[in-house]
């Protein structure tokens, strides 16, 4: 069973990648335990809830969707937990995609000043990204993820079997985050994604298990070295600077997060070639692998200058500088700021063309 240890100042825990991992839930319970609150969405519960239903004291449904990732939902869930006898010895089980992960994690982080959470991610994106690392939170009207907390889970149970029911587009969107992991830190993972797109897209179990484990290993290593997004954790933002701009520019409706990241990775890769950090052969390899898992929705109506203007508003802007994670080879990146605006615009336009 591949299991990856995450060691942070807050807590050390395992992220287990295994078919059937969902059945390990009771092994993760703390010794002192009163109620088990499963926070989930109805769709996920109807598809996969039977596996854990017997261990839940209460199942709390959350409507799901980015627009419901709000403090009001956190309050409603906490009220229901109090009403059902929740106390400091209660545990939250976050059972769903990245949205459930973030909302349920934040409920756990703040309920009675913090109770444990066990993450059972059910989308590919949540399995390889959101569930490991302890970031939780909700959106404000002013922007995404602006209120939140680092709250590391007791354990993360990653069961690739649950992905069988995931819509194909959601699955592909998660694959882009795995490509990201290959580019930033793991040439072998990158080449596997390059060689076997048919196996990956058909969810051939051995291949899927390998790529998920590869990505989770990287996330676990990076978070262990840097829980709170200093320089190392920022390498995980490859493709995200311009990807976030694209998501914001299209009001979070046209592209799934992973799709926007695919666009952002292409633009950052084009930029790396222009700054002289990446050779054209590697740039083409990255382009090719991203294309193998595409296409993403049409980019009609999106312009370079508008995306460039969005970058300035990105919250990862530090002291007026936009940071980019640029690949320097397959499996290695560097973080740069103060890149010439003209090169950024040119790179975005090259990808839009
Ligand atoms: N905390 C972090 O570090 C982190 C990292 C990346 C993303 N995120 C957050 O994650 C969110 C996006 O997550 P997402 O892409 O998983 O979207 P999501 O949570 O909205 O899930 C996508 C859809 O798939 C459904 N679903 C989930 N599992 C399923 C399954 N097994 N079978 C069928 N349907 C299933 C969900 O109900 C939902 O309708 C964003 O809000 C983003 O900010 C957080
Ligand atoms: Zn991401």
PDB file of C-alpha atoms and ligand atoms in Angstrom, residues 125 129 177 180 236-238 240 244 247 257-258 261, ligand 2:
ATOM      1  CA  UNK A 125      -8.173  17.090  -8.248  1.00  0.00           C
ATOM      2  CA  UNK A 129      -3.998  18.339  -4.593  1.00  0.00           C
ATOM      3  CA  UNK A 177      -2.426  18.920 -11.845  1.00  0.00           C
ATOM      4  CA  UNK A 180       2.147  19.880 -13.213  1.00  0.00           C
ATOM      5  CA  UNK A 236       3.119  23.915  -6.742  1.00  0.00           C
ATOM      6  CA  UNK A 237       1.782  27.128  -8.263  1.00  0.00           C
ATOM      7  CA  UNK A 238       3.267  26.294 -11.676  1.00  0.00           C
ATOM      8  CA  UNK A 240      -1.491  28.943 -11.485  1.00  0.00           C
ATOM      9  CA  UNK A 244      -5.993  32.120 -11.886  1.00  0.00           C
ATOM     10  CA  UNK A 247     -10.452  31.730 -14.129  1.00  0.00           C
ATOM     11  CA  UNK A 257      -9.619  24.848 -12.245  1.00  0.00           C
ATOM     12  CA  UNK A 258      -7.390  22.195 -13.815  1.00  0.00           C
ATOM     13  CA  UNK A 261      -4.014  25.539 -14.985  1.00  0.00           C
TER      14      UNK A 261
HETATM   15 ZN1  LIG B   2      -4.401  23.874  -8.605  1.00  0.00          ZN
END
